[in-house]
Amino acid sequence: MPSRSLPASDRILRHILALALFALAIAVPGARAQAEDLPGFVHDGQLTLCTNPTLPPMTFVDGSDTDALAGMDIDLARRLAAYWHVTLVPQTMDFEGLFPSLSAQRCGMVISGVLRQAGRLRNYDAVPYLDSGVVVVARVGTPKLREMADLSGQTVAVQSGTSYAAQIERENDRLRAAGRPPILLQQYPTEDQVVQQVLIGRVHAFVSQDVELYYRQKQLGGKVTIILAPDYPDFHQFAVYIRKNAHDDALLQKAIDTLTRQGEIAAMAKQWGISGDHQSVFTEGKAPSRFDVATFFGALFSAAFLKGAALTLVIAVLSHLTAIVISIPMAMKLNGRDSIIKRLLGFYVAIFRGAPTLLQLLFIWNALPQFFPIFREGWFTPFLATWLSLSINESAYQVEINRAALRAVDPGQVLAADALGMTTAQTYRHVIFPQALRIALPPTINEFISLLKTTSLASVISLQELLAVTQIQVARTFQFTEYYAAALVYYLAMVFFFLFLQKRIERRFVWADRNKASADAA
Amino acid sequence: MQHSTAPDPTARISIRGLSKFYKDYLALDRIDLDIRKGEKVVVLGPSGSGKSTFIRCLNRIEPHDSGVLMIDGRVIDDRTDLAALRGAVGMVFQNYNLFPHLSVLDNCTLAPRLVRGIAKADAEATARRYLSQVGIAEQAGKFPIQLSGGQQQRVAIARALCMSPEIILFDEPTAALDPESISGIVGIMRDLAEQGITTICVTHEMGFARHIADRIVFMDRGAVLEIAPPEEFFTAPRTDRAQAFLAQMIRH
Ligand SMILES: Nc1ncnc2c1ncn2[C@@H]1O[C@H](COP(=O)(O)OP(=O)(O)OP(=O)(O)O)[C@@H](O)[C@H]1O
Ligand SMILES: [Mg+2]
């Protein structure tokens, strides 16, 4: 039954259906919401959604365009927006970023294959929209289990940020109490990596929701099997999460009830091949080939990868340039006489070199809006946040390079420039900086190359840079090797380009090397 | 000591009670001195006696703390236009301090273009003239690292001359050179003096001090102890410390 994935014709049909539903929502007065009935998280005609599109068939990217979100959750969000007569503005990010972003009022709701769970209800309201069940999946041929305790001593993978980890911890408490070895847990940032651990045999099994497996069976068919479907009350329903607000909760409940009553939710589920029949899963399909050259080249020249690589390059260059510009006066001040400013700068450098870059990104994106509401407005994009955060972070490293380079310039140079009547600015511009540049260049390029790779951290705050694009594509297709290889090609190409640039610039420093200078003159 | 308390506005340089402190340390102790136009003065004294500090006060690379410094009748203090002062008073260092990232020609044209706003072509024509005067016209396109010490010091002198100074301060210009290069530099310095440029030179180079200098200024512990023509200073030093200094010089 719905255990097959959709052919292309169905996909077109699906789009037409979505359009029809949309038209219906506008046309049918019964489905119309009055303006005063709008929930508080809808602003300025916009319904903002936070989602992590690496979880097909709930939320994922369909095709190679990273902006083309698809899935049951996306359809539901679109339908809700239509219901309230507003535009849907989706924002994608890492799973761990979803709830912090909801708290930071960066979005009005989270629909991202998140289960309704008691623990989360303390801080958020959740309205269920789809039934589900937990499954434990292992490689084909693994014997079926009777209960979770049978996993004692085995390694199990789950997606980090999900509540499976907490659930397994509870099982482990029971196991320990019974004097048995606990289940060993490994957590990965994306669902596809979780599955991959089973495929490559690193872990015994993974824990997921049944609906996901329906979708994945084409990729996984014949390779894995469900070994247990434990009955956890906390894992029965997918829910829409919003910030705590009784009024909003009631309105959302009403909207979902209406859609359920009209059979629309069931239609969406059917459309995405979501059904409650475990047994029919994984009976057919063929294993994917080892390395698909066409996929690799397709990814390499895809618009998504080009865009991702361009974003990585632009954010790295911009951040480093900003860092250089702010770190030069900082270095001059730090090399100068003792003062309050100098001590404050020392403090700044210590903090931003000390704290992990990832933490700084998360802080600027998720914590800053709590102190300054202006940072939760639309203009403060993931791009700006990454730029700000990486510039500040990088300046703390660059300042040390600058200090050393400036110190290495012979003080006699300043004396000579002074004696010739040059101003301080002229002396820096024409005498000190050109000489300091030669000393600073190699470590600066080194820093830049490292920064280019650090940009991949920005996927946690939803910047669609190269690695984020790669992960989204892997989640969709499960072709790890091809997409990783394409990303690698881009990173290497960028790094080699900058190493080449360094060589070119260094050629201008012949003045520092007697032999080269003479060879050049000859 | 030999002067009345008022500075002499007709002298090229007139100094009265010039003192300088580094924190608590008295580096220059009430120096009085008048220098005529075109005069060649050599400053002698043991290491640490304040010779460098003294000549650096003359172009205000080191500001003095008290006393009066007058150049061509104008008082030099914190209101003085430094660019103009340093144009009038050039300086040459023991370690040349050429700009290593610039060619010989660019070393000579940088300050005239930046400070004086002279056009590139004019600045280069002037630079080439002075480079040939100091005998290294053919090195104009090289970088300092490609030149010998003597050649570098010639560039440094040409660089100072490009600002057309009336006074040039030399701080041990030959101390890092071999004897052959020394005689070349000394020759150039003599030529400058003949062109009427006032020369104040800190040096241990006895040839220049004995045969070319008009007067010797002997310093010790920040103070000027003797001012005398060379024959008088070298044959009959009046102070014990000058005698001890000369004895030391001869032994080495
Ligand atoms: N920037 C400074 N800060 C503190 N003390 C200084 C500074 N420059 C010079 N001095 C001190 O002032 C005194 C005079 O120094 P100066 O360099 O003028 O001596 P000098 O006669 O030129 O010696 P030498 O023959 O070794 O070059 C020395 O004791 C020196 O340590
Ligand atoms: Mg000295």
PDB file of N, CA and C in Angstrom, chain B residues 115-178:
ATOM      1  N   VAL B 115      54.697  64.771   1.951  1.00  0.00           N
ATOM      2  CA  VAL B 115      54.746  65.901   2.875  1.00  0.00           C
ATOM      3  C   VAL B 115      54.690  67.227   2.116  1.00  0.00           C
ATOM      4  N   ARG B 116      55.413  67.273   0.994  1.00  0.00           N
ATOM      5  CA  ARG B 116      55.481  68.532   0.245  1.00  0.00           C
ATOM      6  C   ARG B 116      54.467  68.581  -0.897  1.00  0.00           C
ATOM      7  N   GLY B 117      53.917  67.433  -1.253  1.00  0.00           N
ATOM      8  CA  GLY B 117      52.958  67.405  -2.358  1.00  0.00           C
ATOM      9  C   GLY B 117      53.610  67.617  -3.715  1.00  0.00           C
ATOM     10  N   ILE B 118      54.888  67.282  -3.829  1.00  0.00           N
ATOM     11  CA  ILE B 118      55.602  67.472  -5.093  1.00  0.00           C
ATOM     12  C   ILE B 118      55.171  66.381  -6.090  1.00  0.00           C
ATOM     13  N   ALA B 119      55.027  66.755  -7.346  1.00  0.00           N
ATOM     14  CA  ALA B 119      54.600  65.799  -8.368  1.00  0.00           C
ATOM     15  C   ALA B 119      55.648  64.698  -8.532  1.00  0.00           C
ATOM     16  N   LYS B 120      55.181  63.512  -8.922  1.00  0.00           N
ATOM     17  CA  LYS B 120      56.047  62.337  -9.006  1.00  0.00           C
ATOM     18  C   LYS B 120      57.273  62.605  -9.884  1.00  0.00           C
ATOM     19  N   ALA B 121      57.042  63.137 -11.083  1.00  0.00           N
ATOM     20  CA  ALA B 121      58.140  63.340 -12.030  1.00  0.00           C
ATOM     21  C   ALA B 121      59.181  64.307 -11.456  1.00  0.00           C
ATOM     22  N   ASP B 122      58.706  65.398 -10.835  1.00  0.00           N
ATOM     23  CA  ASP B 122      59.637  66.377 -10.261  1.00  0.00           C
ATOM     24  C   ASP B 122      60.426  65.752  -9.116  1.00  0.00           C
ATOM     25  N   ALA B 123      59.700  65.005  -8.255  1.00  0.00           N
ATOM     26  CA  ALA B 123      60.366  64.384  -7.115  1.00  0.00           C
ATOM     27  C   ALA B 123      61.426  63.398  -7.596  1.00  0.00           C
ATOM     28  N   GLU B 124      61.119  62.679  -8.664  1.00  0.00           N
ATOM     29  CA  GLU B 124      62.092  61.697  -9.164  1.00  0.00           C
ATOM     30  C   GLU B 124      63.300  62.385  -9.786  1.00  0.00           C
ATOM     31  N   ALA B 125      63.071  63.500 -10.491  1.00  0.00           N
ATOM     32  CA  ALA B 125      64.195  64.233 -11.083  1.00  0.00           C
ATOM     33  C   ALA B 125      65.133  64.720  -9.982  1.00  0.00           C
ATOM     34  N   THR B 126      64.546  65.287  -8.925  1.00  0.00           N
ATOM     35  CA  THR B 126      65.347  65.756  -7.788  1.00  0.00           C
ATOM     36  C   THR B 126      66.110  64.588  -7.156  1.00  0.00           C
ATOM     37  N   ALA B 127      65.390  63.485  -6.968  1.00  0.00           N
ATOM     38  CA  ALA B 127      66.011  62.319  -6.328  1.00  0.00           C
ATOM     39  C   ALA B 127      67.202  61.833  -7.137  1.00  0.00           C
ATOM     40  N   ARG B 128      67.030  61.755  -8.445  1.00  0.00           N
ATOM     41  CA  ARG B 128      68.138  61.272  -9.291  1.00  0.00           C
ATOM     42  C   ARG B 128      69.338  62.212  -9.204  1.00  0.00           C
ATOM     43  N   ARG B 129      69.066  63.507  -9.098  1.00  0.00           N
ATOM     44  CA  ARG B 129      70.172  64.468  -8.997  1.00  0.00           C
ATOM     45  C   ARG B 129      70.976  64.203  -7.717  1.00  0.00           C
ATOM     46  N   TYR B 130      70.268  64.038  -6.588  1.00  0.00           N
ATOM     47  CA  TYR B 130      70.983  63.807  -5.327  1.00  0.00           C
ATOM     48  C   TYR B 130      71.637  62.431  -5.293  1.00  0.00           C
ATOM     49  N   LEU B 131      70.970  61.458  -5.914  1.00  0.00           N
ATOM     50  CA  LEU B 131      71.580  60.116  -5.937  1.00  0.00           C
ATOM     51  C   LEU B 131      72.893  60.150  -6.704  1.00  0.00           C
ATOM     52  N   SER B 132      72.948  60.956  -7.777  1.00  0.00           N
ATOM     53  CA  SER B 132      74.228  61.009  -8.498  1.00  0.00           C
ATOM     54  C   SER B 132      75.222  61.857  -7.718  1.00  0.00           C
ATOM     55  N   GLN B 133      74.731  62.839  -6.958  1.00  0.00           N
ATOM     56  CA  GLN B 133      75.662  63.616  -6.123  1.00  0.00           C
ATOM     57  C   GLN B 133      76.338  62.710  -5.091  1.00  0.00           C
ATOM     58  N   VAL B 134      75.597  61.749  -4.523  1.00  0.00           N
ATOM     59  CA  VAL B 134      76.224  60.862  -3.538  1.00  0.00           C
ATOM     60  C   VAL B 134      76.819  59.627  -4.219  1.00  0.00           C
ATOM     61  N   GLY B 135      76.787  59.600  -5.545  1.00  0.00           N
ATOM     62  CA  GLY B 135      77.557  58.601  -6.287  1.00  0.00           C
ATOM     63  C   GLY B 135      76.880  57.254  -6.484  1.00  0.00           C
ATOM     64  N   ILE B 136      75.539  57.185  -6.411  1.00  0.00           N
ATOM     65  CA  ILE B 136      74.899  55.882  -6.619  1.00  0.00           C
ATOM     66  C   ILE B 136      73.712  56.007  -7.579  1.00  0.00           C
ATOM     67  N   ALA B 137      73.863  56.842  -8.594  1.00  0.00           N
ATOM     68  CA  ALA B 137      72.765  57.069  -9.546  1.00  0.00           C
ATOM     69  C   ALA B 137      72.273  55.759 -10.150  1.00  0.00           C
ATOM     70  N   GLU B 138      73.193  54.833 -10.376  1.00  0.00           N
ATOM     71  CA  GLU B 138      72.813  53.609 -11.087  1.00  0.00           C
ATOM     72  C   GLU B 138      72.056  52.608 -10.205  1.00  0.00           C
ATOM     73  N   GLN B 139      71.937  52.907  -8.883  1.00  0.00           N
ATOM     74  CA  GLN B 139      71.244  51.974  -7.986  1.00  0.00           C
ATOM     75  C   GLN B 139      69.777  52.337  -7.787  1.00  0.00           C
ATOM     76  N   ALA B 140      69.291  53.320  -8.493  1.00  0.00           N
ATOM     77  CA  ALA B 140      67.970  53.887  -8.198  1.00  0.00           C
ATOM     78  C   ALA B 140      66.844  52.855  -8.158  1.00  0.00           C
ATOM     79  N   GLY B 141      66.943  51.815  -9.021  1.00  0.00           N
ATOM     80  CA  GLY B 141      65.835  50.866  -9.104  1.00  0.00           C
ATOM     81  C   GLY B 141      65.929  49.726  -8.108  1.00  0.00           C
ATOM     82  N   LYS B 142      67.028  49.656  -7.338  1.00  0.00           N
ATOM     83  CA  LYS B 142      67.205  48.504  -6.443  1.00  0.00           C
ATOM     84  C   LYS B 142      66.492  48.698  -5.120  1.00  0.00           C
ATOM     85  N   PHE B 143      66.315  47.574  -4.418  1.00  0.00           N
ATOM     86  CA  PHE B 143      65.790  47.637  -3.061  1.00  0.00           C
ATOM     87  C   PHE B 143      66.962  47.756  -2.087  1.00  0.00           C
ATOM     88  N   PRO B 144      66.761  48.386  -0.924  1.00  0.00           N
ATOM     89  CA  PRO B 144      67.845  48.571   0.044  1.00  0.00           C
ATOM     90  C   PRO B 144      68.607  47.285   0.351  1.00  0.00           C
ATOM     91  N   ILE B 145      67.885  46.151   0.423  1.00  0.00           N
ATOM     92  CA  ILE B 145      68.538  44.898   0.816  1.00  0.00           C
ATOM     93  C   ILE B 145      69.614  44.481  -0.178  1.00  0.00           C
ATOM     94  N   GLN B 146      69.538  45.043  -1.393  1.00  0.00           N
ATOM     95  CA  GLN B 146      70.512  44.671  -2.425  1.00  0.00           C
ATOM     96  C   GLN B 146      71.779  45.535  -2.376  1.00  0.00           C
ATOM     97  N   LEU B 147      71.824  46.498  -1.450  1.00  0.00           N
ATOM     98  CA  LEU B 147      72.963  47.425  -1.416  1.00  0.00           C
ATOM     99  C   LEU B 147      73.885  47.135  -0.241  1.00  0.00           C
ATOM    100  N   SER B 148      75.162  47.558  -0.368  1.00  0.00           N
ATOM    101  CA  SER B 148      76.101  47.459   0.754  1.00  0.00           C
ATOM    102  C   SER B 148      75.752  48.535   1.773  1.00  0.00           C
ATOM    103  N   GLY B 149      76.339  48.404   2.976  1.00  0.00           N
ATOM    104  CA  GLY B 149      76.094  49.385   4.027  1.00  0.00           C
ATOM    105  C   GLY B 149      76.431  50.798   3.579  1.00  0.00           C
ATOM    106  N   GLY B 150      77.586  50.952   2.939  1.00  0.00           N
ATOM    107  CA  GLY B 150      78.012  52.276   2.492  1.00  0.00           C
ATOM    108  C   GLY B 150      77.035  52.867   1.488  1.00  0.00           C
ATOM    109  N   GLN B 151      76.585  51.992   0.568  1.00  0.00           N
ATOM    110  CA  GLN B 151      75.617  52.467  -0.430  1.00  0.00           C
ATOM    111  C   GLN B 151      74.301  52.870   0.230  1.00  0.00           C
ATOM    112  N   GLN B 152      73.905  52.066   1.229  1.00  0.00           N
ATOM    113  CA  GLN B 152      72.640  52.381   1.906  1.00  0.00           C
ATOM    114  C   GLN B 152      72.730  53.731   2.609  1.00  0.00           C
ATOM    115  N   GLN B 153      73.900  53.997   3.229  1.00  0.00           N
ATOM    116  CA  GLN B 153      74.022  55.272   3.927  1.00  0.00           C
ATOM    117  C   GLN B 153      74.019  56.430   2.930  1.00  0.00           C
ATOM    118  N   ARG B 154      74.549  56.196   1.742  1.00  0.00           N
ATOM    119  CA  ARG B 154      74.475  57.242   0.707  1.00  0.00           C
ATOM    120  C   ARG B 154      73.023  57.514   0.333  1.00  0.00           C
ATOM    121  N   VAL B 155      72.227  56.429   0.218  1.00  0.00           N
ATOM    122  CA  VAL B 155      70.802  56.610  -0.087  1.00  0.00           C
ATOM    123  C   VAL B 155      70.137  57.425   1.023  1.00  0.00           C
ATOM    124  N   ALA B 156      70.494  57.092   2.265  1.00  0.00           N
ATOM    125  CA  ALA B 156      69.880  57.791   3.390  1.00  0.00           C
ATOM    126  C   ALA B 156      70.204  59.286   3.329  1.00  0.00           C
ATOM    127  N   ILE B 157      71.438  59.604   2.936  1.00  0.00           N
ATOM    128  CA  ILE B 157      71.813  61.022   2.822  1.00  0.00           C
ATOM    129  C   ILE B 157      71.043  61.674   1.676  1.00  0.00           C
ATOM    130  N   ALA B 158      70.953  60.972   0.543  1.00  0.00           N
ATOM    131  CA  ALA B 158      70.205  61.516  -0.593  1.00  0.00           C
ATOM    132  C   ALA B 158      68.744  61.723  -0.202  1.00  0.00           C
ATOM    133  N   ARG B 159      68.197  60.765   0.547  1.00  0.00           N
ATOM    134  CA  ARG B 159      66.800  60.877   0.968  1.00  0.00           C
ATOM    135  C   ARG B 159      66.596  62.132   1.814  1.00  0.00           C
ATOM    136  N   ALA B 160      67.554  62.386   2.720  1.00  0.00           N
ATOM    137  CA  ALA B 160      67.444  63.596   3.539  1.00  0.00           C
ATOM    138  C   ALA B 160      67.573  64.847   2.666  1.00  0.00           C
ATOM    139  N   LEU B 161      68.494  64.798   1.692  1.00  0.00           N
ATOM    140  CA  LEU B 161      68.728  65.976   0.842  1.00  0.00           C
ATOM    141  C   LEU B 161      67.517  66.311  -0.020  1.00  0.00           C
ATOM    142  N   CYS B 162      66.729  65.294  -0.377  1.00  0.00           N
ATOM    143  CA  CYS B 162      65.566  65.520  -1.238  1.00  0.00           C
ATOM    144  C   CYS B 162      64.543  66.451  -0.600  1.00  0.00           C
ATOM    145  N   MET B 163      64.610  66.607   0.734  1.00  0.00           N
ATOM    146  CA  MET B 163      63.693  67.540   1.387  1.00  0.00           C
ATOM    147  C   MET B 163      64.304  68.944   1.412  1.00  0.00           C
ATOM    148  N   SER B 164      65.430  69.139   0.732  1.00  0.00           N
ATOM    149  CA  SER B 164      66.235  70.376   0.712  1.00  0.00           C
ATOM    150  C   SER B 164      66.347  71.043   2.083  1.00  0.00           C
ATOM    151  N   PRO B 165      66.987  70.337   3.021  1.00  0.00           N
ATOM    152  CA  PRO B 165      67.133  70.881   4.368  1.00  0.00           C
ATOM    153  C   PRO B 165      68.252  71.934   4.437  1.00  0.00           C
ATOM    154  N   GLU B 166      68.148  72.811   5.423  1.00  0.00           N
ATOM    155  CA  GLU B 166      69.238  73.763   5.668  1.00  0.00           C
ATOM    156  C   GLU B 166      70.193  73.206   6.707  1.00  0.00           C
ATOM    157  N   ILE B 167      69.703  72.269   7.479  1.00  0.00           N
ATOM    158  CA  ILE B 167      70.521  71.654   8.532  1.00  0.00           C
ATOM    159  C   ILE B 167      70.393  70.148   8.380  1.00  0.00           C
ATOM    160  N   ILE B 168      71.519  69.425   8.522  1.00  0.00           N
ATOM    161  CA  ILE B 168      71.403  67.968   8.578  1.00  0.00           C
ATOM    162  C   ILE B 168      72.044  67.465   9.862  1.00  0.00           C
ATOM    163  N   LEU B 169      71.303  66.583  10.546  1.00  0.00           N
ATOM    164  CA  LEU B 169      71.801  65.979  11.783  1.00  0.00           C
ATOM    165  C   LEU B 169      72.274  64.563  11.448  1.00  0.00           C
ATOM    166  N   PHE B 170      73.500  64.250  11.804  1.00  0.00           N
ATOM    167  CA  PHE B 170      74.029  62.899  11.574  1.00  0.00           C
ATOM    168  C   PHE B 170      74.224  62.220  12.925  1.00  0.00           C
ATOM    169  N   ASP B 171      73.626  61.042  13.104  1.00  0.00           N
ATOM    170  CA  ASP B 171      73.849  60.308  14.365  1.00  0.00           C
ATOM    171  C   ASP B 171      74.724  59.104  14.067  1.00  0.00           C
ATOM    172  N   GLU B 172      76.008  59.248  14.303  1.00  0.00           N
ATOM    173  CA  GLU B 172      76.995  58.187  14.043  1.00  0.00           C
ATOM    174  C   GLU B 172      76.802  57.553  12.671  1.00  0.00           C
ATOM    175  N   PRO B 173      76.905  58.326  11.618  1.00  0.00           N
ATOM    176  CA  PRO B 173      76.572  57.806  10.278  1.00  0.00           C
ATOM    177  C   PRO B 173      77.561  56.769   9.770  1.00  0.00           C
ATOM    178  N   THR B 174      78.746  56.729  10.346  1.00  0.00           N
ATOM    179  CA  THR B 174      79.758  55.808   9.823  1.00  0.00           C
ATOM    180  C   THR B 174      80.043  54.654  10.768  1.00  0.00           C
ATOM    181  N   ALA B 175      79.312  54.590  11.877  1.00  0.00           N
ATOM    182  CA  ALA B 175      79.659  53.620  12.921  1.00  0.00           C
ATOM    183  C   ALA B 175      79.524  52.177  12.441  1.00  0.00           C
ATOM    184  N   ALA B 176      78.644  51.941  11.454  1.00  0.00           N
ATOM    185  CA  ALA B 176      78.423  50.558  11.030  1.00  0.00           C
ATOM    186  C   ALA B 176      79.152  50.244   9.724  1.00  0.00           C
ATOM    187  N   LEU B 177      80.108  51.110   9.343  1.00  0.00           N
ATOM    188  CA  LEU B 177      80.714  50.954   8.022  1.00  0.00           C
ATOM    189  C   LEU B 177      82.184  50.532   8.074  1.00  0.00           C
ATOM    190  N   ASP B 178      82.636  49.958   6.966  1.00  0.00           N
ATOM    191  CA  ASP B 178      84.050  49.606   6.832  1.00  0.00           C
ATOM    192  C   ASP B 178      84.836  50.869   6.451  1.00  0.00           C
TER     193      ASP B 178
END
